[in-house]
Short mmCIF file of C-alpha atoms and ligand atoms in Angstrom, two decimals:
data_model
loop_
_atom_site.label_atom_id
_atom_site.label_comp_id
_atom_site.label_asym_id
_atom_site.label_seq_id
_atom_site.Cartn_x
_atom_site.Cartn_y
_atom_site.Cartn_z
CA ALA A 1 90.42 51.61 76.18
CA LYS A 2 88.12 50.88 79.07
CA ALA A 3 91.03 49.78 81.26
CA ALA A 4 92.99 52.88 80.32
CA GLY A 5 89.99 55.07 81.12
CA ARG A 6 89.68 53.42 84.48
CA ASN A 7 93.36 53.92 85.15
CA ASN A 8 93.09 57.55 84.19
CA TYR A 9 90.18 57.91 86.54
CA GLN A 10 92.13 56.36 89.36
CA PHE A 11 95.11 58.56 88.56
CA PHE A 12 92.82 61.58 88.52
CA THR A 13 91.31 60.85 91.94
CA ALA A 14 94.75 60.17 93.37
CA ALA A 15 95.93 63.54 92.07
CA MET A 16 92.77 65.18 93.44
CA ASN A 17 93.39 63.63 96.84
CA THR A 18 96.93 64.98 96.83
CA LEU A 19 95.61 68.43 95.93
CA ILE A 20 92.96 68.33 98.61
CA THR A 21 95.33 67.24 101.32
CA GLU A 22 97.87 69.83 100.25
CA ARG A 23 95.19 72.51 100.35
CA GLN A 24 94.07 71.21 103.76
CA GLN A 25 97.65 71.21 104.98
CA ILE A 26 98.03 74.82 103.85
CA GLU A 27 94.79 75.76 105.64
CA THR A 28 95.73 73.98 108.86
CA GLY A 29 99.23 75.40 108.69
CA LEU A 30 97.92 78.92 108.08
CA ARG A 31 95.78 78.80 111.22
CA GLN A 32 98.96 78.02 113.19
CA VAL A 33 101.35 80.21 111.22
CA LEU A 34 101.62 83.00 113.76
CA ALA A 35 101.72 80.74 116.82
CA ASN A 36 104.50 78.77 115.12
CA ASP A 37 106.37 81.94 114.10
CA GLU A 38 106.75 80.79 110.49
CA LEU A 39 106.21 84.11 108.67
CA ARG A 40 109.09 86.30 107.52
CA LEU A 41 109.24 89.62 105.74
CA HIS A 42 111.51 90.38 102.84
CA TYR A 43 112.04 93.94 101.69
CA GLN A 44 112.49 95.25 98.16
CA PRO A 45 114.06 98.69 97.64
CA GLN A 46 112.31 101.40 95.63
CA ILE A 47 114.80 103.77 94.04
CA ASP A 48 114.44 107.41 93.08
CA ILE A 49 115.25 107.34 89.38
CA ARG A 50 116.90 110.80 89.42
CA THR A 51 119.10 110.50 92.53
CA GLY A 52 119.63 106.73 92.68
CA GLN A 53 118.71 106.78 96.36
CA VAL A 54 116.56 104.22 98.13
CA VAL A 55 113.57 106.23 99.32
CA SER A 56 111.26 103.40 100.18
CA VAL A 57 111.06 99.62 100.62
CA GLU A 58 108.13 97.29 100.01
CA ALA A 59 107.47 94.62 102.65
CA LEU A 60 106.68 91.23 101.09
CA VAL A 61 105.60 88.33 103.24
CA ARG A 62 107.01 84.78 103.02
CA TRP A 63 105.94 81.60 104.74
CA GLN A 64 108.69 79.25 105.89
CA HIS A 65 106.64 76.05 105.90
CA PRO A 66 108.18 73.14 107.87
CA GLU A 67 107.36 70.67 105.07
CA PHE A 68 106.87 72.66 101.82
CA GLY A 69 109.75 75.09 102.39
CA MET A 70 109.30 78.71 101.29
CA VAL A 71 105.67 79.22 100.23
CA ALA A 72 105.14 82.23 97.96
CA PRO A 73 102.49 84.79 99.00
CA ASP A 74 100.55 84.28 95.75
CA ARG A 75 99.93 80.72 96.97
CA PHE A 76 98.82 81.41 100.53
CA ILE A 77 97.43 84.98 100.69
CA PRO A 78 94.25 84.06 98.71
CA ILE A 79 93.66 81.08 101.03
CA ALA A 80 94.35 83.23 104.09
CA GLU A 81 91.67 85.61 102.77
CA GLU A 82 89.17 82.75 102.35
CA ILE A 83 89.66 81.36 105.85
CA ASP A 84 89.79 84.78 107.54
CA MET A 85 93.43 84.51 108.54
CA ILE A 86 94.43 87.56 106.49
CA ILE A 87 93.43 89.94 109.30
CA PRO A 88 95.87 88.57 111.91
CA ILE A 89 98.50 87.94 109.22
CA GLY A 90 98.08 91.47 107.84
CA GLN A 91 98.38 92.89 111.35
CA TRP A 92 101.57 90.87 111.90
CA VAL A 93 102.99 92.22 108.62
CA LEU A 94 102.19 95.80 109.61
CA GLU A 95 103.64 95.42 113.11
CA THR A 96 106.81 93.67 111.89
CA ALA A 97 107.37 96.12 109.02
CA MET A 98 106.91 99.19 111.24
CA ALA A 99 109.19 97.77 113.95
CA GLN A 100 111.83 97.21 111.24
CA LEU A 101 111.37 100.70 109.83
CA ALA A 102 111.83 102.24 113.30
CA VAL A 103 115.12 100.33 113.68
CA TRP A 104 116.37 101.43 110.23
CA ARG A 105 115.39 105.04 110.80
CA ALA A 106 117.23 105.06 114.15
CA ALA A 107 120.25 103.53 112.38
CA GLY A 108 120.46 106.44 109.92
CA ALA A 109 117.82 105.92 107.21
CA THR A 110 115.92 108.81 108.74
CA GLU A 111 113.62 109.52 105.78
CA LEU A 112 112.98 105.94 104.67
CA ARG A 113 109.38 104.95 103.90
CA MET A 114 107.85 101.47 104.12
CA ALA A 115 105.19 100.22 101.71
CA VAL A 116 102.82 97.52 102.98
CA ASN A 117 100.30 95.58 100.91
CA LEU A 118 96.73 95.72 102.20
CA SER A 119 94.07 93.15 101.37
CA ALA A 120 90.40 94.01 100.79
CA HIS A 121 89.41 92.26 104.03
CA GLN A 122 91.70 94.51 106.07
CA LEU A 123 90.15 97.62 104.55
CA ARG A 124 86.66 96.38 105.53
CA LYS A 125 87.58 95.93 109.19
CA ASP A 126 85.90 98.55 111.41
CA SER A 127 88.99 99.19 113.50
CA ILE A 128 91.41 99.50 110.56
CA VAL A 129 92.34 103.16 111.16
CA ALA A 130 92.94 102.60 114.88
CA ASP A 131 94.82 99.35 114.21
CA ILE A 132 97.22 101.12 111.85
CA THR A 133 97.67 104.36 113.78
CA ASN A 134 98.33 102.41 117.01
CA VAL A 135 101.22 100.59 115.35
CA LEU A 136 102.66 103.91 114.11
CA LEU A 137 102.30 105.43 117.57
CA LYS A 138 103.91 102.43 119.24
CA HIS A 139 107.00 102.79 117.05
CA LYS A 140 107.01 106.60 117.15
CA LEU A 141 106.64 106.83 113.40
CA GLY A 142 105.13 110.03 112.06
CA LYS A 143 103.86 111.28 108.73
CA GLY A 144 105.35 109.79 105.60
CA ALA A 145 106.61 106.61 107.26
CA LEU A 146 103.95 104.24 105.96
CA GLU A 147 102.52 103.76 102.51
CA LEU A 148 99.65 101.37 101.91
CA GLU A 149 99.38 99.56 98.58
CA ILE A 150 95.93 98.56 97.41
CA THR A 151 95.00 97.08 94.03
CA GLU A 152 92.61 98.73 91.59
CA SER A 153 89.95 96.09 92.16
CA VAL A 154 90.09 96.68 95.93
CA ALA A 155 89.95 100.44 95.38
CA MET A 156 86.93 100.07 93.10
CA GLN A 157 84.95 97.73 95.36
CA TYR A 158 83.35 100.40 97.51
CA PRO A 159 84.74 103.63 96.05
CA GLU A 160 82.77 106.08 98.24
CA GLN A 161 83.39 104.17 101.46
CA ASN A 162 87.05 103.75 100.54
CA ALA A 163 87.37 107.45 99.78
CA ARG A 164 86.28 108.35 103.33
CA LEU A 165 88.48 105.70 104.90
CA LEU A 166 91.54 106.57 102.86
CA ALA A 167 91.05 110.27 103.54
CA GLU A 168 91.07 109.47 107.25
CA LEU A 169 94.26 107.42 106.91
CA ARG A 170 95.82 110.22 104.94
CA GLN A 171 95.10 112.71 107.73
CA HIS A 172 97.42 110.55 109.82
CA GLY A 173 100.17 111.00 107.25
CA ILE A 174 99.73 107.57 105.69
CA GLU A 175 100.42 107.54 101.95
CA LEU A 176 98.46 105.53 99.43
CA ALA A 177 99.51 103.74 96.28
CA ILE A 178 97.51 101.87 93.66
CA ASP A 179 99.22 98.52 93.08
CA ASP A 180 99.38 96.65 89.74
CA PHE A 181 98.00 99.70 87.93
CA GLY A 182 96.45 98.86 84.56
CA THR A 183 95.53 95.25 85.29
CA GLY A 184 92.24 95.72 87.14
CA TYR A 185 89.91 96.01 84.12
CA SER A 186 88.33 98.95 85.90
CA SER A 187 87.40 102.45 84.86
CA LEU A 188 89.71 105.27 85.85
CA SER A 189 87.00 107.06 87.82
CA TYR A 190 88.41 105.96 91.17
CA LEU A 191 91.50 108.06 90.45
CA LYS A 192 89.52 111.23 91.05
CA LEU A 193 87.55 109.80 93.98
CA LEU A 194 90.43 108.48 96.07
CA PRO A 195 93.11 110.51 97.85
CA LEU A 196 96.14 108.85 96.26
CA ASP A 197 99.86 109.60 96.29
CA ARG A 198 101.27 107.07 93.85
CA LEU A 199 100.55 104.63 91.05
CA LYS A 200 102.53 101.45 90.62
CA LEU A 201 102.77 100.71 86.92
CA ASP A 202 102.29 96.95 86.66
CA ARG A 203 105.29 94.92 85.57
CA SER A 204 103.33 93.43 82.66
CA PHE A 205 103.78 96.81 80.90
CA VAL A 206 107.44 97.14 81.88
CA LYS A 207 108.42 93.64 80.76
CA ASP A 208 108.45 94.32 77.00
CA ILE A 209 108.58 98.10 77.15
CA GLU A 210 111.65 98.21 74.84
CA SER A 211 110.19 95.95 72.14
CA ASP A 212 106.43 96.54 72.29
CA PRO A 213 105.32 100.03 71.21
CA ASN A 214 101.92 99.48 72.85
CA ASP A 215 103.49 98.80 76.24
CA ALA A 216 105.70 101.85 75.79
CA ALA A 217 102.67 104.00 74.88
CA ILE A 218 100.67 102.77 77.88
CA SER A 219 103.61 103.38 80.21
CA ALA A 220 104.28 106.87 78.89
CA ALA A 221 100.59 107.79 79.03
CA THR A 222 100.22 106.43 82.57
CA ILE A 223 103.21 108.46 83.73
CA SER A 224 102.06 111.72 82.17
CA MET A 225 98.46 111.24 83.36
CA SER A 226 99.71 110.53 86.88
CA HIS A 227 101.80 113.66 86.92
CA GLU A 228 98.87 115.75 85.76
CA LEU A 229 96.84 114.25 88.63
CA GLY A 230 99.63 115.10 91.07
CA LEU A 231 100.67 111.47 91.58
CA THR A 232 104.12 109.95 91.39
CA VAL A 233 104.79 106.68 89.55
CA VAL A 234 106.66 103.57 90.64
CA ALA A 235 107.56 101.20 87.82
CA GLU A 236 107.48 97.57 89.00
CA GLY A 237 109.53 94.68 87.69
CA VAL A 238 112.44 96.65 86.20
CA GLU A 239 114.91 93.93 85.23
CA ASN A 240 117.43 95.61 82.91
CA GLU A 241 119.13 98.85 82.05
CA ALA A 242 117.25 99.38 78.78
CA GLN A 243 113.93 99.40 80.67
CA LEU A 244 115.39 101.83 83.20
CA VAL A 245 116.65 104.22 80.49
CA LEU A 246 113.29 104.21 78.74
CA LEU A 247 111.31 104.74 81.97
CA SER A 248 113.68 107.53 82.91
CA SER A 249 113.11 109.25 79.56
CA MET A 250 109.36 109.01 80.22
CA GLY A 251 109.77 110.87 83.53
CA CYS A 252 109.05 107.90 85.79
CA ASP A 253 109.75 108.78 89.45
CA LEU A 254 110.62 105.53 91.23
CA VAL A 255 111.77 102.11 90.09
CA GLN A 256 111.64 98.71 91.74
CA GLY A 257 112.81 95.38 90.39
CA PHE A 258 115.46 92.69 90.07
CA TYR A 259 117.78 95.06 88.14
CA PHE A 260 118.37 96.86 91.44
CA SER A 261 117.55 94.18 93.95
CA LYS A 262 115.27 91.25 94.57
CA PRO A 263 113.33 91.31 97.86
CA LEU A 264 115.94 90.82 100.62
CA ALA A 265 116.01 89.70 104.23
CA ALA A 266 116.28 92.61 106.66
CA GLU A 267 120.06 92.69 107.26
CA GLU A 268 120.91 92.38 103.59
CA CYS A 269 118.33 95.01 102.67
CA PHE A 270 119.77 97.47 105.18
CA ARG A 271 123.25 97.04 103.69
CA PHE A 272 121.75 97.85 100.28
CA ILE A 273 119.93 100.88 101.69
CA GLN A 274 123.08 102.22 103.37
CA ARG A 275 125.04 101.97 100.12
CA ASN A 276 122.30 104.00 98.40
CA LEU A 277 121.15 106.54 100.96
P1 LIG B 1 103.00 92.66 94.41
O1 LIG B 1 102.49 93.52 95.51
O2 LIG B 1 102.74 93.10 93.02
O3 LIG B 1 104.56 92.47 94.69
C1 LIG B 1 105.55 92.46 93.71
C2 LIG B 1 105.95 91.06 93.34
O4 LIG B 1 106.81 91.11 92.22
C3 LIG B 1 106.75 90.36 94.45
O5 LIG B 1 106.41 88.98 94.43
C4 LIG B 1 108.19 90.57 93.98
O6 LIG B 1 109.09 89.60 94.47
C5 LIG B 1 108.03 90.47 92.49
N1 LIG B 1 109.08 91.20 91.78
C6 LIG B 1 109.77 92.27 92.20
N2 LIG B 1 110.64 92.70 91.26
C7 LIG B 1 110.51 91.87 90.20
C8 LIG B 1 111.16 91.79 88.92
O7 LIG B 1 112.03 92.58 88.55
N3 LIG B 1 110.73 90.79 88.08
C9 LIG B 1 109.79 89.89 88.45
N4 LIG B 1 109.44 88.95 87.58
N5 LIG B 1 109.16 89.94 89.66
C10 LIG B 1 109.52 90.91 90.52
P2 LIG B 1 106.04 88.19 95.76
O8 LIG B 1 106.91 88.65 96.88
O9 LIG B 1 106.02 86.75 95.41
O10 LIG B 1 104.57 88.70 96.09
C11 LIG B 1 103.50 88.36 95.26
C12 LIG B 1 102.23 89.07 95.67
O11 LIG B 1 101.78 88.62 96.95
C13 LIG B 1 102.41 90.57 95.83
O12 LIG B 1 102.40 91.17 94.56
C14 LIG B 1 101.20 90.92 96.69
O13 LIG B 1 100.06 91.03 95.91
C15 LIG B 1 101.09 89.69 97.57
N6 LIG B 1 101.68 89.99 98.89
C16 LIG B 1 102.97 89.93 99.29
N7 LIG B 1 103.12 90.28 100.58
C17 LIG B 1 101.86 90.62 101.02
C18 LIG B 1 101.34 91.08 102.29
O14 LIG B 1 102.05 91.30 103.28
N8 LIG B 1 99.98 91.29 102.35
C19 LIG B 1 99.17 91.08 101.27
N9 LIG B 1 97.84 91.31 101.41
N10 LIG B 1 99.63 90.66 100.08
C20 LIG B 1 100.96 90.42 99.95
CA1 LIG B 2 102.59 95.55 96.13
CA1 LIG B 3 102.45 95.18 92.27
CA1 LIG B 4 101.04 91.70 91.74
#
């Protein structure tokens, strides 16, 4: 038993060492990620449920790591936040997404909107409004071109400060969406404080919406509350027709998910957009 315990211990430290070096490799790699040009954006269409048209796309970042291959954002964004790399990475995402939107608009998707995810750290940066509006100016993008997605927990962190900041962004025609709505364990009070345009119903409610009456009730209530507050609703993670039919019957405005398209590289996404303009 003693020998086994010792072996387990050795195994454990070996595993720990692997974890630590992998974490260190991610950190080191992240500091070089922009210099090495290893980030890519994929784009996922958001479809108007009534017309079937693509009205918006969400930019989702990927890291093409030389050794680990494609690293998912859930794995590296939190680390990028810890080591203060999220600011330059977030700025790269914004710049790349807006450059892409300008190209697509010039190629015929004249009304297309781009949604970009914003981390808490970016919102706390003093120059955030100037940083964003300069990118819009550079690419000659006006009102309604950019939508920022922030999560409930980010929105709730400094509600009064955020309200001022978001109002300023909105004056520049930047739209605002609450991401992962319903998962933040927060009160709904921020909904009346913040100048919002949209709620994104989290995919955890959409997943079993056909079989779970509670999920259906939460979805329906979220949609009707949003409409009464003057907000539109995007349902995330729509994977099949039954979910789409149900969400449509509830009056949901926009849908996003694998049923329509997974996040796509730029060229492929534009072909999808053109088929559904
Ligand atoms: P999110 O903002 O909630 O993005 C939606 C995620 O759901 C994406 O994962 C997308 O690929 C996935 N998804 C879309 N449709 C479906 C579906 O029908 N079924 C299922 N099961 N999943 C679906 P992804 O691309 O791995 O991104 C994960 C998270 O990483 C994002 O969640 C967002 O929080 C974060 N993220 C991605 N890009 C950025 C970025 O540029 N900046 C920041 N700060 N965060 C980002
Ligand atoms: Ca999002
Ligand atoms: Ca989301
Ligand atoms: Ca999410």
